[in-house]
Structure formats: C-alpha cells, structure tokens
Short mmCIF file of C-alpha atoms and ligand atoms in Angstrom, two decimals:
data_model
loop_
_atom_site.label_atom_id
_atom_site.label_comp_id
_atom_site.label_asym_id
_atom_site.label_seq_id
_atom_site.Cartn_x
_atom_site.Cartn_y
_atom_site.Cartn_z
CA MET A 1 -70.16 98.57 -22.17
CA ALA A 2 -68.42 99.02 -18.52
CA VAL A 3 -70.38 102.13 -17.37
CA VAL A 4 -72.93 104.43 -18.90
CA LEU A 5 -73.18 108.23 -17.77
CA ASP A 6 -75.03 111.26 -19.24
CA HIS A 7 -72.79 113.69 -17.29
CA VAL A 8 -69.29 114.10 -15.64
CA VAL A 9 -69.64 112.62 -12.29
CA PRO A 10 -68.02 114.05 -9.04
CA PHE A 11 -66.44 110.70 -8.16
CA GLY A 12 -62.81 111.05 -6.20
CA ARG A 13 -59.74 108.90 -5.62
CA THR A 14 -57.51 108.89 -2.68
CA LEU A 15 -53.92 109.96 -2.27
CA ARG A 16 -53.29 106.30 -2.66
CA GLU A 17 -54.78 105.87 -5.91
CA TYR A 18 -53.19 108.91 -7.39
CA GLU A 19 -49.62 107.82 -6.16
CA ARG A 20 -50.34 104.62 -8.28
CA ILE A 21 -51.71 106.43 -11.20
CA PHE A 22 -48.85 108.87 -11.19
CA ASP A 23 -46.09 107.26 -9.78
CA LEU A 24 -45.76 110.14 -7.31
CA SER A 25 -42.86 108.37 -5.26
CA ARG A 26 -40.45 110.42 -7.89
CA VAL A 27 -42.40 113.65 -7.28
CA SER A 28 -40.79 115.84 -4.34
CA LEU A 29 -43.07 117.63 -2.01
CA SER A 30 -41.68 121.09 -2.92
CA THR A 31 -42.60 120.63 -6.70
CA PRO A 32 -45.82 122.73 -7.16
CA ILE A 33 -48.56 120.52 -8.45
CA LEU A 34 -51.85 121.48 -10.26
CA GLY A 35 -54.53 118.93 -9.95
CA VAL A 36 -57.15 119.31 -12.91
CA ALA A 37 -60.55 118.45 -12.68
CA ASP A 38 -59.60 116.97 -8.99
CA GLY A 39 -63.39 117.18 -8.04
CA PRO A 40 -63.98 115.49 -4.61
CA ALA A 41 -60.85 113.49 -4.78
CA SER A 42 -58.76 113.64 -1.32
CA PHE A 43 -55.22 114.11 -3.28
CA ASN A 44 -54.82 117.60 -2.35
CA ALA A 45 -55.79 117.29 1.28
CA GLU A 46 -53.67 114.42 1.70
CA TRP A 47 -50.61 115.81 -0.43
CA THR A 48 -51.09 118.97 1.60
CA ALA A 49 -51.09 117.22 5.17
CA GLN A 50 -47.83 115.50 3.80
CA GLY A 51 -46.06 118.88 3.32
CA GLY A 52 -46.82 118.97 -0.60
CA GLN A 53 -47.56 122.12 -2.80
CA VAL A 54 -50.86 121.47 -4.88
CA VAL A 55 -53.55 123.39 -6.17
CA SER A 56 -56.94 121.99 -7.27
CA LEU A 57 -59.01 123.20 -10.19
CA ASP A 58 -62.37 121.96 -10.70
CA PRO A 59 -65.72 123.79 -11.73
CA ILE A 60 -67.64 122.02 -8.80
CA TYR A 61 -65.64 124.13 -6.51
CA GLU A 62 -67.97 127.19 -7.14
CA LEU A 63 -70.44 124.96 -4.87
CA THR A 64 -70.80 124.44 -1.45
CA GLY A 65 -69.35 120.89 0.27
CA ALA A 66 -72.82 120.08 1.18
CA VAL A 67 -73.96 120.14 -2.41
CA ILE A 68 -71.10 118.39 -3.61
CA GLU A 69 -71.82 115.77 -1.05
CA GLN A 70 -75.59 115.71 -2.28
CA ARG A 71 -74.07 115.29 -6.05
CA PHE A 72 -72.14 112.33 -4.84
CA LEU A 73 -74.74 110.70 -3.12
CA ALA A 74 -77.00 111.04 -5.99
CA VAL A 75 -74.98 109.01 -8.44
CA VAL A 76 -73.00 106.73 -6.48
CA ASP A 77 -75.78 104.00 -5.89
CA GLY A 78 -76.43 103.98 -9.73
CA ILE A 79 -72.65 103.60 -10.67
CA ILE A 80 -71.77 100.74 -8.20
CA GLN A 81 -74.87 98.88 -9.51
CA GLN A 82 -73.42 99.03 -13.07
CA VAL A 83 -69.97 98.20 -11.84
CA GLU A 84 -71.74 95.18 -10.01
CA ALA A 85 -73.45 93.95 -13.31
CA THR A 86 -70.25 94.10 -15.09
CA PRO A 87 -67.68 92.26 -12.81
CA ASP A 88 -65.26 91.22 -15.66
CA ASP A 89 -64.80 94.52 -16.83
CA TRP A 90 -62.85 95.60 -13.35
CA VAL A 91 -59.39 94.63 -11.72
CA TRP A 92 -60.13 94.15 -7.94
CA GLU A 93 -56.44 94.26 -6.78
CA THR A 94 -56.56 97.65 -5.22
CA HIS A 95 -60.23 97.81 -4.17
CA GLY A 96 -61.36 94.37 -3.39
CA SER A 97 -64.92 94.33 -4.78
CA PRO A 98 -67.64 96.89 -5.52
CA SER A 99 -68.25 97.51 -1.98
CA GLY A 100 -64.74 98.41 -1.64
CA LEU A 101 -64.44 100.34 -4.55
CA ARG A 102 -67.50 102.35 -2.78
CA GLN A 103 -65.82 102.87 0.83
CA GLN A 104 -62.75 104.19 -1.14
CA ARG A 105 -65.06 107.05 -2.76
CA GLU A 106 -66.65 107.92 0.48
CA LEU A 107 -63.34 107.74 2.23
CA ALA A 108 -61.97 110.34 -0.43
CA LEU A 109 -65.07 112.40 -0.56
CA HIS A 110 -64.82 112.86 3.45
CA ARG A 111 -61.17 113.56 3.53
CA PHE A 112 -62.04 116.21 0.58
CA LEU A 113 -65.14 117.90 3.00
CA ALA A 114 -63.14 117.97 5.77
CA ASP A 115 -60.51 120.09 3.86
CA TYR A 116 -62.26 121.97 1.53
CA ASP A 117 -63.39 125.18 3.32
CA GLU A 118 -59.73 125.72 4.77
CA GLY A 119 -58.70 125.18 1.10
CA LYS A 120 -60.97 127.12 -0.60
CA ARG A 121 -59.91 130.06 2.00
CA THR A 122 -56.25 129.62 1.32
CA GLY A 123 -56.50 129.24 -2.41
CA ARG A 124 -55.90 125.39 -2.65
CA TYR A 125 -59.35 124.41 -4.49
CA CYS A 126 -59.74 127.06 -7.44
CA THR A 127 -63.28 127.28 -9.40
CA GLY A 128 -62.32 126.59 -13.20
CA SER A 129 -62.94 124.81 -16.22
CA LEU A 130 -60.65 123.24 -19.19
CA PRO A 131 -59.60 124.81 -21.46
CA GLN A 132 -59.00 127.67 -19.65
CA LEU A 133 -56.75 127.96 -16.81
CA PRO A 134 -56.21 130.85 -14.55
CA PHE A 135 -52.74 130.45 -13.76
CA ALA A 136 -49.31 131.84 -14.84
CA ASP A 137 -47.00 130.48 -17.41
CA ARG A 138 -44.98 127.69 -15.80
CA GLN A 139 -46.44 128.37 -12.44
CA PHE A 140 -46.41 124.64 -11.86
CA GLY A 141 -43.94 121.76 -11.97
CA LEU A 142 -46.37 118.94 -12.79
CA ALA A 143 -49.92 119.25 -14.15
CA LEU A 144 -52.22 115.94 -13.46
CA CYS A 145 -55.34 115.13 -14.86
CA SER A 146 -57.29 111.96 -13.53
CA HIS A 147 -60.45 110.72 -14.62
CA PHE A 148 -61.44 113.54 -16.85
CA LEU A 149 -59.68 113.90 -20.45
CA PHE A 150 -60.18 110.83 -22.45
CA LEU A 151 -62.41 109.15 -20.14
CA TYR A 152 -65.39 111.44 -21.05
CA SER A 153 -64.37 111.54 -24.88
CA ALA A 154 -67.97 111.15 -25.78
CA PHE A 155 -68.80 114.86 -24.47
CA PHE A 156 -65.73 116.39 -25.27
CA ASP A 157 -64.03 116.75 -28.79
CA LEU A 158 -60.61 116.35 -29.91
CA ASP A 159 -60.14 120.19 -30.43
CA PHE A 160 -61.11 120.52 -26.71
CA HIS A 161 -58.39 117.93 -25.59
CA ILE A 162 -55.77 119.37 -27.44
CA GLN A 163 -56.45 123.10 -26.05
CA SER A 164 -56.83 121.45 -22.39
CA LEU A 165 -53.49 119.80 -23.14
CA MET A 166 -51.90 122.71 -24.57
CA ALA A 167 -53.32 124.78 -21.65
CA MET A 168 -51.77 122.30 -19.01
CA LEU A 169 -48.49 122.69 -20.92
CA ARG A 170 -48.31 126.28 -20.59
CA VAL A 171 -48.96 126.46 -16.77
CA ALA A 172 -46.56 123.60 -16.00
CA ARG A 173 -43.21 121.98 -17.15
CA GLU A 174 -45.07 118.38 -17.26
CA VAL A 175 -48.38 117.00 -17.83
CA GLN A 176 -49.86 113.46 -17.08
CA VAL A 177 -53.12 112.17 -17.81
CA PHE A 178 -54.66 109.08 -16.85
CA PRO A 179 -56.72 107.08 -17.87
CA LEU A 180 -56.64 106.93 -21.94
CA LEU A 181 -59.58 104.40 -22.20
CA THR A 182 -63.19 105.87 -22.25
CA LEU A 183 -66.13 104.89 -19.99
CA ALA A 184 -67.03 102.19 -22.55
CA ARG A 185 -63.28 100.83 -21.93
CA GLN A 186 -62.33 101.45 -25.30
CA PRO A 187 -59.35 103.37 -26.37
CA SER A 188 -59.97 107.28 -26.44
CA PRO A 189 -61.00 108.26 -30.05
CA HIS A 190 -58.90 111.38 -29.62
CA LEU A 191 -55.87 109.65 -28.48
CA ASP A 192 -54.01 108.90 -31.83
CA SER A 193 -54.68 112.24 -32.83
CA VAL A 194 -53.60 113.77 -29.60
CA LEU A 195 -50.46 111.84 -29.86
CA ASP A 196 -49.86 112.85 -33.53
CA TYR A 197 -50.48 116.66 -32.55
CA PHE A 198 -48.02 116.62 -29.84
CA ARG A 199 -45.35 114.38 -31.18
CA ALA A 200 -45.09 116.81 -33.94
CA ARG A 201 -44.28 119.82 -31.41
CA PRO A 202 -40.62 120.63 -31.06
CA GLY A 203 -39.06 120.72 -27.15
CA LEU A 204 -41.38 118.10 -26.12
CA THR A 205 -41.18 114.52 -25.07
CA VAL A 206 -44.35 112.18 -25.23
CA CYS A 207 -44.43 108.97 -23.28
CA LEU A 208 -46.85 106.30 -22.92
CA GLU A 209 -46.11 104.57 -19.40
CA ARG A 210 -47.74 101.64 -17.78
CA THR A 211 -49.34 102.44 -14.32
CA ALA A 212 -49.23 100.59 -11.03
CA TYR A 213 -52.77 101.30 -11.00
CA GLU A 214 -55.63 99.39 -12.84
CA LEU A 215 -59.31 99.49 -12.11
CA GLN A 216 -61.05 99.66 -15.69
CA LYS A 217 -59.39 96.42 -17.14
CA GLY A 218 -56.89 97.43 -19.60
CA GLY A 219 -56.75 100.98 -18.16
CA HIS A 220 -53.01 100.86 -17.16
CA THR A 221 -51.19 103.50 -19.21
CA ARG A 222 -50.59 107.27 -18.43
CA LEU A 223 -49.58 109.69 -20.88
CA ARG A 224 -46.67 112.36 -20.13
CA LEU A 225 -45.89 115.17 -21.62
CA ILE A 226 -42.43 116.61 -20.64
CA GLN A 227 -40.94 119.98 -21.82
CA ILE A 228 -37.35 120.15 -22.25
C1 SAM B 7 -64.58 111.69 -12.23
S1 SAM B 7 -64.20 113.02 -11.55
C2 SAM B 7 -62.50 112.95 -11.14
C3 SAM B 7 -62.04 113.42 -9.69
C4 SAM B 7 -60.50 113.42 -9.67
N1 SAM B 7 -59.71 113.95 -10.76
C5 SAM B 7 -60.13 111.81 -9.50
O1 SAM B 7 -59.59 111.18 -10.50
O2 SAM B 7 -60.49 111.23 -8.49
C6 SAM B 7 -64.39 114.49 -12.78
C7 SAM B 7 -64.07 115.78 -12.52
O3 SAM B 7 -64.11 116.53 -13.81
C8 SAM B 7 -64.73 117.65 -13.64
N2 SAM B 7 -65.03 118.41 -14.74
C9 SAM B 7 -65.97 118.15 -15.58
N3 SAM B 7 -65.83 119.41 -16.70
C10 SAM B 7 -64.53 120.10 -16.43
C11 SAM B 7 -63.89 120.88 -17.15
N4 SAM B 7 -64.34 121.30 -18.15
N5 SAM B 7 -62.85 121.41 -16.75
C12 SAM B 7 -62.02 120.49 -15.44
N6 SAM B 7 -62.71 119.84 -14.75
C13 SAM B 7 -64.05 119.35 -15.32
C14 SAM B 7 -65.95 117.45 -12.62
O4 SAM B 7 -66.63 118.30 -11.99
C15 SAM B 7 -65.47 116.19 -11.71
O5 SAM B 7 -65.17 116.85 -10.37
#
C-alpha cells in the first residue's frame, strides 16, 4: 500500500512536472488550456508567465491562499512519512528523495500562492467541481487532469469518471489524464470500463501513452482522448 489518504489532498506539481506528464513541448503557448483539479499546482502561474493561456478549475479556489496553505501544511508531514516508509514504491529520478519531493511540493505551493490573488482577479483560477464545468463548448484546445481522476478511484465511482471525462470533452478538443493508477499503486478499477466506453464513441481517438514522468512506480501512462 503506497499511500493511504481519507480525502483528496491539496498537493501540487510544478510546470516542469506537468511538462513531463503531458509532453507540453508539443503544445503551443497559444492553445487555450483548461487545468482541471489543478489545486495548488504552479502550472498555471508558470505557464502564464511564459505567455501561455490557461484557466485552472478546482473546488479549493473558494478558499483564500492562507487557508489553502494551512490545508497543505496539515497533510504534508504525514504524506512524506508514508512515502519514506515505502521507498520501493517510488521512482526517484525526478525528485531524488522524499525530502526532494517535499521541496518540490513546497516550491509549487509558493509559486501558486504568489500568483493566486492576481490569477483569481483575472479569471485564471475558477472555483468549480467535476463533473460540472462552467465553460462554453470547445472553449479550450486541451483539458488536463493531473492526480485526481483515477488516482482517487476509491472515492469516486465509474459514473463520476465518465461524466467528468464527458464534461472535459465538451469544453476541449483533447483531454489528457494522469496517472491511471490509484493511491495504492493499482490500476484504477474504472480504467477498463472507461476505455470501453470511450472506444465505442464515434469521432474519438483513445490513446494510452508512456510518460517521461514516473513517481509512483509503474505510474507512467497517460490517457489521451482526441476528438476528430
Ligand atoms: C492531489 S491534487 C492535484 C493537484 C494538481 N492537479 C497536480 O497534479 O499538481 C487533487 C486536487 O483535486 C481537487 N478536487 C477534489 N474534488 C474535485 C472535483 N470534484 N473536481 C475537481 N477537482 C477536485 C482537490 O481540491 C485538489 O486540489
């Protein structure tokens, strides 16, 4: 058992991690991106600083930055202790060690917090929850979901996953999701049914692609849904 959590935690990744998870080198800065469940990731802050177009959606954006920081601080020690207790469950190529992982999560949080109030003012951080998305049809070229769908399969059923992916496909031409493992490092119990459901839909290409990013050992595959 890699990590046990009783709720979805506000742990965020950096742009460098998102780039490797979703191969953003092939994505133009002019592509409008939706980051679903972005939480305290610094993806939005850093992509915007590079001139990219991104909106992030997460229920925690109803909170102030100070409260989001408190929620992070309330869980970080326990998570890092669980990671330290299961060293063989992780690939350390990117972060080096549990303390390196902690530093990256703190770095992401601080970059996010420095950008949060301005991003909220300009509409880059939008409060909302899957499976509803308060955006127009095809408003985005790409919708990304990192470390929420599939990872928390124990808390969200198959119907939630299908409704959420359908909502992302309504608002974006392409959808990408990572990882496809659960917190317990098992393939999500919803994955096969999700793949069957979307492979049966006309006008949609369904791909499983290897990522350059792997932290959970075996967690190296992203799902891509591309509309023709
Ligand atoms: C582990 S964090 C991942 C943050 C970021 N995507 C990353 O990979 O760095 C999971 C996020 O999912 C958000 N979340 C929880 N329920 C949600 C829902 N129904 N719709 C969208 N996001 C949700 C949480 O608030 C949290 O910020």
